[in-house]
Amino acid sequence: MELKLMMEKLGAPQTHLGLKSMIKEVDEDLDGKLSFREFLLIFHKAAAGELQEESGLMSLAKLSEIDVALEGVKGAKNFFEAKVQALASASKFEAELKAERDERKREEEKRRIRQAAFRELKATFST
């Protein structure tokens, strides 16, 4: 799903089958997922000319590269700072989701405790 969203944000959306074939092309451990190492392998293979020109991975590599000779060091710096900022905002979003899940768990636990206390109180009046 992350790869799908990233490709859409880069302006190169892929079909489900296209995404699966992209993953398969660099999935060294055959788990059907991209580890960080496998993600970096995309760029290594692109630099070595080992990716097919029309593959989604080549599109990803081209969309994610920056020509320092053309953009200059400052342009490259801005490019990578923007990438880091995007990753940081994604991490904040994940942290917010985790906090919401934790809060729901705490509320559920409180509810269970109240129910158990009610049942116990009910049992004392029933006897």
PDB file of C-alpha atoms in Angstrom:
ATOM      1  CA  MET A   1       0.000   0.000   0.000  1.00  0.00           C
ATOM      2  CA  GLU A   2       2.876   2.382   0.811  1.00  0.00           C
ATOM      3  CA  LEU A   3       4.424   1.758  -2.601  1.00  0.00           C
ATOM      4  CA  LYS A   4       1.064   2.396  -4.266  1.00  0.00           C
ATOM      5  CA  LEU A   5       0.631   5.706  -2.431  1.00  0.00           C
ATOM      6  CA  MET A   6       4.182   6.769  -3.168  1.00  0.00           C
ATOM      7  CA  MET A   7       3.820   6.044  -6.882  1.00  0.00           C
ATOM      8  CA  GLU A   8       0.559   8.003  -6.960  1.00  0.00           C
ATOM      9  CA  LYS A   9       2.170  10.968  -5.194  1.00  0.00           C
ATOM     10  CA  LEU A  10       5.054  10.878  -7.660  1.00  0.00           C
ATOM     11  CA  GLY A  11       2.541  11.043 -10.516  1.00  0.00           C
ATOM     12  CA  ALA A  12       3.109   7.492 -11.788  1.00  0.00           C
ATOM     13  CA  PRO A  13       0.168   5.432 -10.474  1.00  0.00           C
ATOM     14  CA  GLN A  14       0.408   1.676 -10.912  1.00  0.00           C
ATOM     15  CA  THR A  15      -2.120  -1.135 -11.104  1.00  0.00           C
ATOM     16  CA  HIS A  16      -2.172  -3.814  -8.417  1.00  0.00           C
ATOM     17  CA  LEU A  17      -0.455  -6.232 -10.811  1.00  0.00           C
ATOM     18  CA  GLY A  18       2.097  -3.582 -11.729  1.00  0.00           C
ATOM     19  CA  LEU A  19       2.923  -3.058  -8.062  1.00  0.00           C
ATOM     20  CA  LYS A  20       3.253  -6.803  -7.491  1.00  0.00           C
ATOM     21  CA  SER A  21       5.649  -7.113 -10.426  1.00  0.00           C
ATOM     22  CA  MET A  22       7.661  -4.138  -9.138  1.00  0.00           C
ATOM     23  CA  ILE A  23       8.021  -5.775  -5.734  1.00  0.00           C
ATOM     24  CA  LYS A  24       8.861  -9.148  -7.266  1.00  0.00           C
ATOM     25  CA  GLU A  25      11.676  -7.583  -9.292  1.00  0.00           C
ATOM     26  CA  VAL A  26      13.661  -6.628  -6.145  1.00  0.00           C
ATOM     27  CA  ASP A  27      12.171  -8.923  -3.470  1.00  0.00           C
ATOM     28  CA  GLU A  28      15.289 -10.813  -2.413  1.00  0.00           C
ATOM     29  CA  ASP A  29      13.790 -12.545   0.625  1.00  0.00           C
ATOM     30  CA  LEU A  30      10.586 -13.491  -1.262  1.00  0.00           C
ATOM     31  CA  ASP A  31       8.267 -12.184   1.450  1.00  0.00           C
ATOM     32  CA  GLY A  32       6.160 -10.152  -0.984  1.00  0.00           C
ATOM     33  CA  LYS A  33       7.163  -6.911   0.731  1.00  0.00           C
ATOM     34  CA  LEU A  34       9.852  -4.294   0.200  1.00  0.00           C
ATOM     35  CA  SER A  35      12.334  -3.889   3.009  1.00  0.00           C
ATOM     36  CA  PHE A  36      14.386  -0.719   3.181  1.00  0.00           C
ATOM     37  CA  ARG A  37      17.356  -2.604   1.742  1.00  0.00           C
ATOM     38  CA  GLU A  38      15.244  -3.837  -1.182  1.00  0.00           C
ATOM     39  CA  PHE A  39      13.932  -0.309  -1.716  1.00  0.00           C
ATOM     40  CA  LEU A  40      17.512   0.947  -2.000  1.00  0.00           C
ATOM     41  CA  LEU A  41      18.225  -1.912  -4.387  1.00  0.00           C
ATOM     42  CA  ILE A  42      15.818  -0.274  -6.869  1.00  0.00           C
ATOM     43  CA  PHE A  43      18.150   2.692  -7.200  1.00  0.00           C
ATOM     44  CA  HIS A  44      21.265   0.527  -7.298  1.00  0.00           C
ATOM     45  CA  LYS A  45      19.795  -1.545 -10.141  1.00  0.00           C
ATOM     46  CA  ALA A  46      18.672   1.597 -11.962  1.00  0.00           C
ATOM     47  CA  ALA A  47      22.180   3.064 -11.766  1.00  0.00           C
ATOM     48  CA  ALA A  48      23.654  -0.219 -13.007  1.00  0.00           C
ATOM     49  CA  GLY A  49      21.167  -0.367 -15.902  1.00  0.00           C
ATOM     50  CA  GLU A  50      19.610  -3.608 -14.625  1.00  0.00           C
ATOM     51  CA  LEU A  51      15.982  -2.407 -14.745  1.00  0.00           C
ATOM     52  CA  GLN A  52      13.793  -2.607 -17.815  1.00  0.00           C
ATOM     53  CA  GLU A  53      13.178   0.851 -19.284  1.00  0.00           C
ATOM     54  CA  GLU A  54       9.375   0.497 -19.184  1.00  0.00           C
ATOM     55  CA  SER A  55       9.197  -1.025 -15.695  1.00  0.00           C
ATOM     56  CA  GLY A  56       7.501   0.786 -12.850  1.00  0.00           C
ATOM     57  CA  LEU A  57      10.728   0.574 -10.877  1.00  0.00           C
ATOM     58  CA  MET A  58      12.586   2.509 -13.551  1.00  0.00           C
ATOM     59  CA  SER A  59       9.848   5.145 -13.400  1.00  0.00           C
ATOM     60  CA  LEU A  60      10.288   5.309  -9.636  1.00  0.00           C
ATOM     61  CA  ALA A  61      14.044   5.638  -9.927  1.00  0.00           C
ATOM     62  CA  LYS A  62      13.743   8.415 -12.525  1.00  0.00           C
ATOM     63  CA  LEU A  63      11.099  10.301 -10.543  1.00  0.00           C
ATOM     64  CA  SER A  64      13.190  10.131  -7.375  1.00  0.00           C
ATOM     65  CA  GLU A  65      16.522  11.187  -8.820  1.00  0.00           C
ATOM     66  CA  ILE A  66      17.973  14.656  -9.006  1.00  0.00           C
ATOM     67  CA  ASP A  67      20.638  15.877 -11.394  1.00  0.00           C
ATOM     68  CA  VAL A  68      23.048  17.831  -9.211  1.00  0.00           C
ATOM     69  CA  ALA A  69      24.787  19.215 -12.312  1.00  0.00           C
ATOM     70  CA  LEU A  70      21.474  20.719 -13.416  1.00  0.00           C
ATOM     71  CA  GLU A  71      19.969  21.657 -10.042  1.00  0.00           C
ATOM     72  CA  GLY A  72      23.154  22.443  -8.182  1.00  0.00           C
ATOM     73  CA  VAL A  73      23.987  21.386  -4.649  1.00  0.00           C
ATOM     74  CA  LYS A  74      21.427  23.756  -3.136  1.00  0.00           C
ATOM     75  CA  GLY A  75      18.685  22.247  -5.318  1.00  0.00           C
ATOM     76  CA  ALA A  76      19.713  18.751  -4.247  1.00  0.00           C
ATOM     77  CA  LYS A  77      19.742  19.875  -0.624  1.00  0.00           C
ATOM     78  CA  ASN A  78      16.186  21.232  -0.952  1.00  0.00           C
ATOM     79  CA  PHE A  79      15.064  18.046  -2.704  1.00  0.00           C
ATOM     80  CA  PHE A  80      16.349  15.794   0.059  1.00  0.00           C
ATOM     81  CA  GLU A  81      15.136  18.076   2.836  1.00  0.00           C
ATOM     82  CA  ALA A  82      11.658  17.903   1.295  1.00  0.00           C
ATOM     83  CA  LYS A  83      11.909  14.099   1.226  1.00  0.00           C
ATOM     84  CA  VAL A  84      12.926  14.027   4.914  1.00  0.00           C
ATOM     85  CA  GLN A  85      10.075  16.393   5.801  1.00  0.00           C
ATOM     86  CA  ALA A  86       7.589  14.142   3.960  1.00  0.00           C
ATOM     87  CA  LEU A  87       8.867  11.107   5.864  1.00  0.00           C
ATOM     88  CA  ALA A  88       8.660  12.972   9.165  1.00  0.00           C
ATOM     89  CA  SER A  89       5.056  13.987   8.533  1.00  0.00           C
ATOM     90  CA  ALA A  90       4.201  10.367   7.682  1.00  0.00           C
ATOM     91  CA  SER A  91       5.790   9.300  10.972  1.00  0.00           C
ATOM     92  CA  LYS A  92       3.719  11.886  12.857  1.00  0.00           C
ATOM     93  CA  PHE A  93       0.586  10.533  11.205  1.00  0.00           C
ATOM     94  CA  GLU A  94       1.515   6.984  12.247  1.00  0.00           C
ATOM     95  CA  ALA A  95       2.163   8.200  15.809  1.00  0.00           C
ATOM     96  CA  GLU A  96      -1.271   9.846  15.893  1.00  0.00           C
ATOM     97  CA  LEU A  97      -2.899   6.636  14.681  1.00  0.00           C
ATOM     98  CA  LYS A  98      -1.058   4.620  17.330  1.00  0.00           C
ATOM     99  CA  ALA A  99      -2.110   7.093  20.038  1.00  0.00           C
ATOM    100  CA  GLU A 100      -5.748   6.753  18.942  1.00  0.00           C
ATOM    101  CA  ARG A 101      -5.517   2.942  19.024  1.00  0.00           C
ATOM    102  CA  ASP A 102      -3.931   3.052  22.480  1.00  0.00           C
ATOM    103  CA  GLU A 103      -6.657   5.393  23.732  1.00  0.00           C
ATOM    104  CA  ARG A 104      -9.355   3.035  22.401  1.00  0.00           C
ATOM    105  CA  LYS A 105      -7.656   0.122  24.177  1.00  0.00           C
ATOM    106  CA  ARG A 106      -7.582   2.055  27.458  1.00  0.00           C
ATOM    107  CA  GLU A 107     -11.263   2.981  27.107  1.00  0.00           C
ATOM    108  CA  GLU A 108     -12.159  -0.636  26.341  1.00  0.00           C
ATOM    109  CA  GLU A 109     -10.232  -1.820  29.418  1.00  0.00           C
ATOM    110  CA  LYS A 110     -12.019   0.749  31.607  1.00  0.00           C
ATOM    111  CA  ARG A 111     -15.353  -0.436  30.228  1.00  0.00           C
ATOM    112  CA  ARG A 112     -14.488  -4.065  31.028  1.00  0.00           C
ATOM    113  CA  ILE A 113     -13.510  -3.131  34.577  1.00  0.00           C
ATOM    114  CA  ARG A 114     -16.772  -1.213  35.098  1.00  0.00           C
ATOM    115  CA  GLN A 115     -18.780  -4.156  33.755  1.00  0.00           C
ATOM    116  CA  ALA A 116     -16.956  -6.601  36.036  1.00  0.00           C
ATOM    117  CA  ALA A 117     -17.576  -4.339  39.038  1.00  0.00           C
ATOM    118  CA  PHE A 118     -21.249  -4.070  38.102  1.00  0.00           C
ATOM    119  CA  ARG A 119     -21.577  -7.869  37.784  1.00  0.00           C
ATOM    120  CA  GLU A 120     -19.908  -8.300  41.164  1.00  0.00           C
ATOM    121  CA  LEU A 121     -22.234  -5.772  42.768  1.00  0.00           C
ATOM    122  CA  LYS A 122     -25.229  -7.399  41.076  1.00  0.00           C
ATOM    123  CA  ALA A 123     -24.153 -10.802  42.390  1.00  0.00           C
ATOM    124  CA  THR A 124     -24.034  -9.514  45.978  1.00  0.00           C
ATOM    125  CA  PHE A 125     -27.613  -8.216  45.733  1.00  0.00           C
ATOM    126  CA  SER A 126     -28.860 -11.335  43.959  1.00  0.00           C
ATOM    127  CA  THR A 127     -27.880 -13.674  46.802  1.00  0.00           C
TER     128      THR A 127
END
